[in-house]
mmCIF file with all atom_site columns, C-alpha atoms in Angstrom:
data_model
loop_
_atom_site.group_PDB
_atom_site.id
_atom_site.type_symbol
_atom_site.label_atom_id
_atom_site.label_alt_id
_atom_site.label_comp_id
_atom_site.label_asym_id
_atom_site.label_entity_id
_atom_site.label_seq_id
_atom_site.pdbx_PDB_ins_code
_atom_site.Cartn_x
_atom_site.Cartn_y
_atom_site.Cartn_z
_atom_site.occupancy
_atom_site.B_iso_or_equiv
_atom_site.pdbx_formal_charge
_atom_site.auth_seq_id
_atom_site.auth_comp_id
_atom_site.auth_asym_id
_atom_site.auth_atom_id
_atom_site.pdbx_PDB_model_num
ATOM 1   C CA . UNK K 1 1   ? 132.319 65.599 74.907  1.00 84.00 ? 94  UNK K CA 1
ATOM 2   C CA . UNK K 1 2   ? 135.816 64.381 74.769  1.00 92.00 ? 95  UNK K CA 1
ATOM 3   C CA . UNK K 1 3   ? 137.504 67.698 75.385  1.00 92.00 ? 96  UNK K CA 1
ATOM 4   C CA . UNK K 1 4   ? 135.733 68.359 78.408  1.00 93.00 ? 97  UNK K CA 1
ATOM 5   C CA . UNK K 1 5   ? 136.624 65.260 79.762  1.00 95.00 ? 98  UNK K CA 1
ATOM 6   C CA . UNK K 1 6   ? 140.179 65.983 78.638  1.00 95.00 ? 99  UNK K CA 1
ATOM 7   C CA . UNK K 1 7   ? 140.376 69.358 79.866  1.00 95.00 ? 100 UNK K CA 1
ATOM 8   C CA . UNK K 1 8   ? 138.991 68.370 83.517  1.00 95.00 ? 101 UNK K CA 1
ATOM 9   C CA . UNK K 1 9   ? 141.314 66.208 83.802  1.00 96.00 ? 102 UNK K CA 1
ATOM 10  C CA . UNK K 1 10  ? 143.621 68.655 83.075  1.00 96.00 ? 103 UNK K CA 1
ATOM 11  C CA . UNK K 1 11  ? 142.089 70.388 85.601  1.00 94.00 ? 104 UNK K CA 1
ATOM 12  C CA . UNK K 1 12  ? 142.368 67.857 87.765  1.00 95.00 ? 105 UNK K CA 1
ATOM 13  C CA . UNK K 1 13  ? 145.977 67.047 87.919  1.00 95.00 ? 106 UNK K CA 1
ATOM 14  C CA . UNK K 1 14  ? 146.428 70.967 87.523  1.00 95.00 ? 107 UNK K CA 1
ATOM 15  C CA . UNK K 1 15  ? 144.746 71.480 91.036  1.00 92.00 ? 108 UNK K CA 1
ATOM 16  C CA . UNK K 1 16  ? 146.482 68.115 92.502  1.00 92.00 ? 109 UNK K CA 1
ATOM 17  C CA . UNK K 1 17  ? 150.305 70.150 90.929  1.00 93.00 ? 110 UNK K CA 1
ATOM 18  C CA . UNK K 1 18  ? 149.058 73.320 93.532  1.00 91.00 ? 111 UNK K CA 1
ATOM 19  C CA . UNK K 1 19  ? 148.536 70.931 96.625  1.00 86.00 ? 112 UNK K CA 1
ATOM 20  C CA . UNK K 1 20  ? 152.098 68.805 95.577  1.00 87.00 ? 113 UNK K CA 1
ATOM 21  C CA . UNK K 1 21  ? 154.423 71.497 94.990  1.00 88.00 ? 114 UNK K CA 1
ATOM 22  C CA . UNK K 1 22  ? 153.132 74.414 97.965  1.00 83.00 ? 115 UNK K CA 1
ATOM 23  C CA . UNK K 1 23  ? 152.810 71.241 100.719 1.00 82.00 ? 116 UNK K CA 1
ATOM 24  C CA . UNK K 1 24  ? 155.827 69.013 99.565  1.00 79.00 ? 117 UNK K CA 1
ATOM 25  C CA . UNK K 1 25  ? 158.773 71.463 98.230  1.00 81.00 ? 118 UNK K CA 1
ATOM 26  C CA . UNK K 1 26  ? 157.200 75.106 98.941  1.00 81.00 ? 119 UNK K CA 1
ATOM 27  C CA . UNK K 1 27  ? 155.949 74.525 102.395 1.00 76.00 ? 120 UNK K CA 1
ATOM 28  C CA . UNK K 1 28  ? 155.352 77.944 103.339 1.00 75.00 ? 121 UNK K CA 1
ATOM 29  C CA . UNK K 1 29  ? 151.731 78.434 105.782 1.00 71.00 ? 122 UNK K CA 1
ATOM 30  C CA . UNK K 1 30  ? 151.261 81.385 103.209 1.00 73.00 ? 123 UNK K CA 1
ATOM 31  C CA . UNK K 1 31  ? 149.650 78.647 101.355 1.00 71.00 ? 124 UNK K CA 1
ATOM 32  C CA . UNK K 1 32  ? 147.647 76.317 103.888 1.00 73.00 ? 125 UNK K CA 1
ATOM 33  C CA . UNK K 1 33  ? 144.909 79.643 103.836 1.00 70.00 ? 126 UNK K CA 1
ATOM 34  C CA . UNK K 1 34  ? 142.144 77.244 103.541 1.00 70.00 ? 127 UNK K CA 1
ATOM 35  C CA . UNK K 1 35  ? 144.000 74.036 105.330 1.00 72.00 ? 128 UNK K CA 1
ATOM 36  C CA . UNK K 1 36  ? 141.722 73.512 109.670 1.00 72.00 ? 129 UNK K CA 1
ATOM 37  C CA . UNK K 1 37  ? 143.063 76.040 111.690 1.00 73.00 ? 130 UNK K CA 1
ATOM 38  C CA . UNK K 1 38  ? 144.058 72.970 114.449 1.00 73.00 ? 131 UNK K CA 1
ATOM 39  C CA . UNK K 1 39  ? 146.233 72.069 111.627 1.00 71.00 ? 132 UNK K CA 1
ATOM 40  C CA . UNK K 1 40  ? 147.998 75.226 110.789 1.00 69.00 ? 133 UNK K CA 1
ATOM 41  C CA . UNK K 1 41  ? 148.437 75.599 114.428 1.00 70.00 ? 134 UNK K CA 1
ATOM 42  C CA . UNK K 1 42  ? 150.223 72.331 114.536 1.00 71.00 ? 135 UNK K CA 1
ATOM 43  C CA . UNK K 1 43  ? 151.995 73.140 111.443 1.00 71.00 ? 136 UNK K CA 1
ATOM 44  C CA . UNK K 1 44  ? 155.870 74.555 112.296 1.00 70.00 ? 137 UNK K CA 1
ATOM 45  C CA . UNK K 1 45  ? 157.429 77.409 109.958 1.00 71.00 ? 138 UNK K CA 1
ATOM 46  C CA . UNK K 1 46  ? 159.918 75.337 108.024 1.00 71.00 ? 139 UNK K CA 1
ATOM 47  C CA . UNK K 1 47  ? 162.880 76.107 106.310 1.00 75.00 ? 140 UNK K CA 1
ATOM 48  C CA . UNK K 1 48  ? 163.673 74.177 102.759 1.00 72.00 ? 141 UNK K CA 1
ATOM 49  C CA . UNK K 1 49  ? 163.577 70.503 103.116 1.00 74.00 ? 142 UNK K CA 1
ATOM 50  C CA . UNK K 1 50  ? 166.452 70.407 101.094 1.00 82.00 ? 143 UNK K CA 1
ATOM 51  C CA . UNK K 1 51  ? 168.898 72.743 98.790  1.00 84.00 ? 144 UNK K CA 1
ATOM 52  C CA . UNK K 1 52  ? 166.203 74.042 95.442  1.00 85.00 ? 145 UNK K CA 1
ATOM 53  C CA . UNK K 1 53  ? 162.980 72.705 97.025  1.00 83.00 ? 146 UNK K CA 1
ATOM 54  C CA . UNK K 1 54  ? 161.585 75.995 96.930  1.00 87.00 ? 147 UNK K CA 1
ATOM 55  C CA . UNK K 1 55  ? 162.969 76.455 92.853  1.00 91.00 ? 148 UNK K CA 1
ATOM 56  C CA . UNK K 1 56  ? 161.124 72.881 92.497  1.00 91.00 ? 149 UNK K CA 1
ATOM 57  C CA . UNK K 1 57  ? 158.400 73.777 93.965  1.00 89.00 ? 150 UNK K CA 1
ATOM 58  C CA . UNK K 1 58  ? 157.743 76.857 91.968  1.00 92.00 ? 151 UNK K CA 1
ATOM 59  C CA . UNK K 1 59  ? 158.855 75.176 89.042  1.00 95.00 ? 152 UNK K CA 1
ATOM 60  C CA . UNK K 1 60  ? 155.971 72.332 89.400  1.00 94.00 ? 153 UNK K CA 1
ATOM 61  C CA . UNK K 1 61  ? 152.772 75.907 90.736  1.00 93.00 ? 154 UNK K CA 1
ATOM 62  C CA . UNK K 1 62  ? 154.462 77.194 87.455  1.00 95.00 ? 155 UNK K CA 1
ATOM 63  C CA . UNK K 1 63  ? 153.476 73.353 85.345  1.00 96.00 ? 156 UNK K CA 1
ATOM 64  C CA . UNK K 1 64  ? 150.101 73.733 87.243  1.00 96.00 ? 157 UNK K CA 1
ATOM 65  C CA . UNK K 1 65  ? 149.533 76.688 86.289  1.00 96.00 ? 158 UNK K CA 1
ATOM 66  C CA . UNK K 1 66  ? 150.058 76.368 82.052  1.00 97.00 ? 159 UNK K CA 1
ATOM 67  C CA . UNK K 1 67  ? 148.209 73.460 82.572  1.00 96.00 ? 160 UNK K CA 1
ATOM 68  C CA . UNK K 1 68  ? 144.760 75.843 84.382  1.00 95.00 ? 161 UNK K CA 1
ATOM 69  C CA . UNK K 1 69  ? 145.159 77.907 81.017  1.00 96.00 ? 162 UNK K CA 1
ATOM 70  C CA . UNK K 1 70  ? 145.781 75.174 78.956  1.00 96.00 ? 163 UNK K CA 1
ATOM 71  C CA . UNK K 1 71  ? 142.707 73.268 79.617  1.00 95.00 ? 164 UNK K CA 1
ATOM 72  C CA . UNK K 1 72  ? 140.386 76.234 79.500  1.00 94.00 ? 165 UNK K CA 1
ATOM 73  C CA . UNK K 1 73  ? 142.055 77.566 76.455  1.00 93.00 ? 166 UNK K CA 1
ATOM 74  C CA . UNK K 1 74  ? 141.944 73.992 74.959  1.00 94.00 ? 167 UNK K CA 1
ATOM 75  C CA . UNK K 1 75  ? 137.935 73.673 75.887  1.00 94.00 ? 168 UNK K CA 1
ATOM 76  C CA . UNK K 1 76  ? 137.436 76.963 74.220  1.00 92.00 ? 169 UNK K CA 1
ATOM 77  C CA . UNK K 1 77  ? 139.119 76.733 71.127  1.00 89.00 ? 170 UNK K CA 1
ATOM 78  C CA . UNK K 1 78  ? 137.268 73.347 70.655  1.00 90.00 ? 171 UNK K CA 1
ATOM 79  C CA . UNK K 1 79  ? 133.774 74.800 71.496  1.00 90.00 ? 172 UNK K CA 1
ATOM 80  C CA . UNK K 1 80  ? 134.545 78.023 68.837  1.00 87.00 ? 173 UNK K CA 1
ATOM 81  C CA . UNK K 1 81  ? 135.807 75.066 66.627  1.00 84.00 ? 174 UNK K CA 1
ATOM 82  C CA . UNK K 1 82  ? 132.728 73.621 66.262  1.00 86.00 ? 175 UNK K CA 1
ATOM 83  C CA . UNK K 1 83  ? 130.529 76.656 66.837  1.00 84.00 ? 176 UNK K CA 1
ATOM 84  C CA . UNK K 1 84  ? 129.440 76.487 70.201  1.00 88.00 ? 177 UNK K CA 1
ATOM 85  C CA . UNK K 1 85  ? 126.677 79.035 71.292  1.00 87.00 ? 178 UNK K CA 1
ATOM 86  C CA . UNK K 1 86  ? 126.424 80.273 74.421  1.00 90.00 ? 179 UNK K CA 1
ATOM 87  C CA . UNK K 1 87  ? 124.724 77.468 76.581  1.00 93.00 ? 180 UNK K CA 1
ATOM 88  C CA . UNK K 1 88  ? 127.185 75.175 74.736  1.00 93.00 ? 181 UNK K CA 1
ATOM 89  C CA . UNK K 1 89  ? 130.208 76.426 76.539  1.00 93.00 ? 182 UNK K CA 1
ATOM 90  C CA . UNK K 1 90  ? 127.858 77.753 79.844  1.00 95.00 ? 183 UNK K CA 1
ATOM 91  C CA . UNK K 1 91  ? 127.427 73.851 80.200  1.00 95.00 ? 184 UNK K CA 1
ATOM 92  C CA . UNK K 1 92  ? 130.933 72.676 79.613  1.00 95.00 ? 185 UNK K CA 1
ATOM 93  C CA . UNK K 1 93  ? 132.814 75.522 82.020  1.00 96.00 ? 186 UNK K CA 1
ATOM 94  C CA . UNK K 1 94  ? 130.831 74.517 84.779  1.00 96.00 ? 187 UNK K CA 1
ATOM 95  C CA . UNK K 1 95  ? 130.773 70.811 84.205  1.00 96.00 ? 188 UNK K CA 1
ATOM 96  C CA . UNK K 1 96  ? 134.991 71.654 84.088  1.00 95.00 ? 189 UNK K CA 1
ATOM 97  C CA . UNK K 1 97  ? 134.430 73.010 87.181  1.00 95.00 ? 190 UNK K CA 1
ATOM 98  C CA . UNK K 1 98  ? 131.598 71.521 88.893  1.00 96.00 ? 191 UNK K CA 1
ATOM 99  C CA . UNK K 1 99  ? 133.905 68.161 88.307  1.00 95.00 ? 192 UNK K CA 1
ATOM 100 C CA . UNK K 1 100 ? 137.136 69.897 89.643  1.00 94.00 ? 193 UNK K CA 1
ATOM 101 C CA . UNK K 1 101 ? 134.756 71.056 93.044  1.00 93.00 ? 194 UNK K CA 1
ATOM 102 C CA . UNK K 1 102 ? 133.696 67.271 93.164  1.00 94.00 ? 195 UNK K CA 1
ATOM 103 C CA . UNK K 1 103 ? 137.213 66.086 92.625  1.00 93.00 ? 196 UNK K CA 1
ATOM 104 C CA . UNK K 1 104 ? 138.553 68.205 95.980  1.00 90.00 ? 197 UNK K CA 1
ATOM 105 C CA . UNK K 1 105 ? 135.806 67.386 97.932  1.00 90.00 ? 198 UNK K CA 1
ATOM 106 C CA . UNK K 1 106 ? 136.835 63.600 97.268  1.00 89.00 ? 199 UNK K CA 1
ATOM 107 C CA . UNK K 1 107 ? 140.179 63.363 97.279  1.00 89.00 ? 200 UNK K CA 1
ATOM 108 C CA . UNK K 1 108 ? 142.016 66.779 98.463  1.00 83.00 ? 201 UNK K CA 1
ATOM 109 C CA . UNK K 1 109 ? 139.348 66.427 101.872 1.00 82.00 ? 202 UNK K CA 1
ATOM 110 C CA . UNK K 1 110 ? 138.054 62.774 102.004 1.00 79.00 ? 203 UNK K CA 1
ATOM 111 C CA . UNK K 1 111 ? 141.139 60.831 100.552 1.00 86.00 ? 204 UNK K CA 1
ATOM 112 C CA . UNK K 1 112 ? 144.160 62.812 101.354 1.00 78.00 ? 205 UNK K CA 1
ATOM 113 C CA . UNK K 1 113 ? 143.527 64.992 104.618 1.00 78.00 ? 206 UNK K CA 1
ATOM 114 C CA . UNK K 1 114 ? 141.299 62.396 106.537 1.00 77.00 ? 207 UNK K CA 1
ATOM 115 C CA . UNK K 1 115 ? 141.958 59.099 105.236 1.00 76.00 ? 208 UNK K CA 1
ATOM 116 C CA . UNK K 1 116 ? 145.916 58.111 103.663 1.00 82.00 ? 209 UNK K CA 1
ATOM 117 C CA . UNK K 1 117 ? 149.679 59.865 104.942 1.00 78.00 ? 210 UNK K CA 1
ATOM 118 C CA . UNK K 1 118 ? 150.217 62.032 102.081 1.00 78.00 ? 211 UNK K CA 1
ATOM 119 C CA . UNK K 1 119 ? 149.828 65.716 104.799 1.00 76.00 ? 212 UNK K CA 1
ATOM 120 C CA . UNK K 1 120 ? 151.685 63.573 107.675 1.00 75.00 ? 213 UNK K CA 1
ATOM 121 C CA . UNK K 1 121 ? 154.389 62.607 105.284 1.00 75.00 ? 214 UNK K CA 1
ATOM 122 C CA . UNK K 1 122 ? 155.316 65.955 104.760 1.00 75.00 ? 215 UNK K CA 1
ATOM 123 C CA . UNK K 1 123 ? 154.056 67.112 108.776 1.00 74.00 ? 216 UNK K CA 1
ATOM 124 C CA . UNK K 1 124 ? 154.876 64.134 110.737 1.00 70.00 ? 217 UNK K CA 1
ATOM 125 C CA . UNK K 1 125 ? 153.509 67.068 113.876 1.00 75.00 ? 218 UNK K CA 1
ATOM 126 C CA . UNK K 1 126 ? 150.339 66.092 111.955 1.00 74.00 ? 219 UNK K CA 1
ATOM 127 C CA . UNK K 1 127 ? 149.567 62.269 112.855 1.00 76.00 ? 220 UNK K CA 1
ATOM 128 C CA . UNK K 1 128 ? 147.281 61.959 115.103 1.00 74.00 ? 221 UNK K CA 1
ATOM 129 C CA . UNK K 1 129 ? 145.271 65.207 114.592 1.00 76.00 ? 222 UNK K CA 1
ATOM 130 C CA . UNK K 1 130 ? 144.273 64.696 110.882 1.00 73.00 ? 223 UNK K CA 1
ATOM 131 C CA . UNK K 1 131 ? 141.770 61.888 110.373 1.00 72.00 ? 224 UNK K CA 1
ATOM 132 C CA . UNK K 1 132 ? 138.182 61.330 108.996 1.00 73.00 ? 225 UNK K CA 1
ATOM 133 C CA . UNK K 1 133 ? 137.083 63.620 111.655 1.00 72.00 ? 226 UNK K CA 1
ATOM 134 C CA . UNK K 1 134 ? 137.883 66.689 109.775 1.00 69.00 ? 227 UNK K CA 1
ATOM 135 C CA . UNK K 1 135 ? 136.052 65.813 106.730 1.00 77.00 ? 228 UNK K CA 1
ATOM 136 C CA . UNK K 1 136 ? 133.129 68.648 106.156 1.00 73.00 ? 229 UNK K CA 1
ATOM 137 C CA . UNK K 1 137 ? 135.850 71.310 107.620 1.00 78.00 ? 230 UNK K CA 1
ATOM 138 C CA . UNK K 1 138 ? 135.282 73.222 104.812 1.00 80.00 ? 231 UNK K CA 1
ATOM 139 C CA . UNK K 1 139 ? 131.252 72.842 103.049 1.00 85.00 ? 232 UNK K CA 1
ATOM 140 C CA . UNK K 1 140 ? 130.460 76.631 103.273 1.00 88.00 ? 233 UNK K CA 1
ATOM 141 C CA . UNK K 1 141 ? 133.635 77.296 101.384 1.00 88.00 ? 234 UNK K CA 1
ATOM 142 C CA . UNK K 1 142 ? 132.630 74.614 98.857  1.00 87.00 ? 235 UNK K CA 1
ATOM 143 C CA . UNK K 1 143 ? 129.083 75.180 98.518  1.00 93.00 ? 236 UNK K CA 1
ATOM 144 C CA . UNK K 1 144 ? 130.010 78.683 97.854  1.00 94.00 ? 237 UNK K CA 1
ATOM 145 C CA . UNK K 1 145 ? 131.962 77.729 95.171  1.00 92.00 ? 238 UNK K CA 1
ATOM 146 C CA . UNK K 1 146 ? 128.682 75.564 93.486  1.00 94.00 ? 239 UNK K CA 1
ATOM 147 C CA . UNK K 1 147 ? 127.094 78.841 93.194  1.00 96.00 ? 240 UNK K CA 1
ATOM 148 C CA . UNK K 1 148 ? 129.849 81.010 92.658  1.00 96.00 ? 241 UNK K CA 1
ATOM 149 C CA . UNK K 1 149 ? 130.700 78.921 89.573  1.00 95.00 ? 242 UNK K CA 1
ATOM 150 C CA . UNK K 1 150 ? 127.860 79.592 88.275  1.00 96.00 ? 243 UNK K CA 1
ATOM 151 C CA . UNK K 1 151 ? 127.957 83.460 87.155  1.00 96.00 ? 244 UNK K CA 1
ATOM 152 C CA . UNK K 1 152 ? 131.640 82.764 86.752  1.00 96.00 ? 245 UNK K CA 1
ATOM 153 C CA . UNK K 1 153 ? 130.664 80.179 83.509  1.00 95.00 ? 246 UNK K CA 1
ATOM 154 C CA . UNK K 1 154 ? 128.088 82.379 81.924  1.00 95.00 ? 247 UNK K CA 1
ATOM 155 C CA . UNK K 1 155 ? 131.094 85.222 81.734  1.00 95.00 ? 248 UNK K CA 1
ATOM 156 C CA . UNK K 1 156 ? 133.607 82.880 80.450  1.00 94.00 ? 249 UNK K CA 1
ATOM 157 C CA . UNK K 1 157 ? 130.511 81.562 77.830  1.00 93.00 ? 250 UNK K CA 1
ATOM 158 C CA . UNK K 1 158 ? 130.247 85.383 76.905  1.00 91.00 ? 251 UNK K CA 1
ATOM 159 C CA . UNK K 1 159 ? 133.895 85.632 76.598  1.00 90.00 ? 252 UNK K CA 1
ATOM 160 C CA . UNK K 1 160 ? 134.092 82.395 73.864  1.00 88.00 ? 253 UNK K CA 1
ATOM 161 C CA . UNK K 1 161 ? 131.265 84.242 72.465  1.00 87.00 ? 254 UNK K CA 1
ATOM 162 C CA . UNK K 1 162 ? 132.950 87.376 71.507  1.00 84.00 ? 255 UNK K CA 1
ATOM 163 C CA . UNK K 1 163 ? 135.646 84.792 69.306  1.00 78.00 ? 256 UNK K CA 1
ATOM 164 C CA . UNK K 1 164 ? 132.890 82.434 68.175  1.00 73.00 ? 257 UNK K CA 1
ATOM 165 C CA . UNK K 1 165 ? 132.677 84.938 65.077  1.00 61.00 ? 258 UNK K CA 1
ATOM 166 C CA . UNK K 1 166 ? 135.189 84.436 62.331  1.00 57.00 ? 259 UNK K CA 1
ATOM 167 C CA . UNK K 1 167 ? 135.731 86.605 59.423  1.00 46.00 ? 260 UNK K CA 1
ATOM 168 C CA . UNK K 1 168 ? 133.362 85.765 56.724  1.00 47.00 ? 261 UNK K CA 1
ATOM 169 C CA . UNK K 1 169 ? 136.236 85.653 54.664  1.00 48.00 ? 262 UNK K CA 1
ATOM 170 C CA . UNK K 1 170 ? 139.769 84.970 55.232  1.00 53.00 ? 263 UNK K CA 1
ATOM 171 C CA . UNK K 1 171 ? 140.957 87.911 55.337  1.00 52.00 ? 264 UNK K CA 1
ATOM 172 C CA . UNK K 1 172 ? 144.193 87.605 52.961  1.00 59.00 ? 265 UNK K CA 1
ATOM 173 C CA . UNK K 1 173 ? 142.475 86.527 49.452  1.00 62.00 ? 266 UNK K CA 1
ATOM 174 C CA . UNK K 1 174 ? 139.449 88.727 50.916  1.00 60.00 ? 267 UNK K CA 1
ATOM 175 C CA . UNK K 1 175 ? 142.873 91.862 50.442  1.00 63.00 ? 268 UNK K CA 1
ATOM 176 C CA . UNK K 1 176 ? 143.880 90.177 47.163  1.00 65.00 ? 269 UNK K CA 1
ATOM 177 C CA . UNK K 1 177 ? 139.906 90.165 45.293  1.00 67.00 ? 270 UNK K CA 1
ATOM 178 C CA . UNK K 1 178 ? 140.190 93.931 46.701  1.00 67.00 ? 271 UNK K CA 1
ATOM 179 C CA . UNK K 1 179 ? 143.653 94.725 45.172  1.00 68.00 ? 272 UNK K CA 1
ATOM 180 C CA . UNK K 1 180 ? 142.981 92.682 42.282  1.00 69.00 ? 273 UNK K CA 1
ATOM 181 C CA . UNK K 1 181 ? 140.388 94.749 41.075  1.00 71.00 ? 274 UNK K CA 1
ATOM 182 C CA . UNK K 1 182 ? 141.164 98.291 42.472  1.00 68.00 ? 275 UNK K CA 1
ATOM 183 C CA . UNK K 1 183 ? 144.365 99.055 41.019  1.00 68.00 ? 276 UNK K CA 1
ATOM 184 C CA . UNK K 1 184 ? 145.021 96.642 38.473  1.00 66.00 ? 277 UNK K CA 1
ATOM 185 C CA . UNK K 1 185 ? 145.594 97.766 34.595  1.00 64.00 ? 278 UNK K CA 1
ATOM 186 C CA . UNK K 1 186 ? 141.578 97.637 32.750  1.00 62.00 ? 279 UNK K CA 1
ATOM 187 C CA . UNK K 1 187 ? 142.390 94.656 30.596  1.00 59.00 ? 280 UNK K CA 1
ATOM 188 C CA . UNK K 1 188 ? 142.017 95.403 26.437  1.00 54.00 ? 281 UNK K CA 1
#
């Protein structure tokens, strides 16, 4: 349970870093495809906020990707280590992804988009456009994510099951025994 919580928190931190790197430093409209259409229309094309902003943004994005990978590997490795079955893996990854989606709804959509100054801080043109009325604009996307996570977690659990069955005996001692039995001189 602890590893599931740690991996979920890693996913949430990585998800925030993806947003922060894209909105705060890279500022390329191609990254905002999930933003409300009114916001996209109000955001002008921007150049770098300061020299090196894009580099900092891409470094943040790289760290976020490594955190996503690290969370998945940590959750899978721990499950293999303690002998999880298919359903244990399935539930672990489903809990992680559902928590990440709930985090997206509550933190990104409800708090950052509707009740904070996060987006207007980087894009002053959005003052007066973003607000509580925008909550739920991407309802269908969230529902689709909740549905798609079920088969995705089944696939991930299946992949983890491949790694679950380690060799019964360690490889090196087994090779030594084989060599000793078959190639050593007979004792007198």
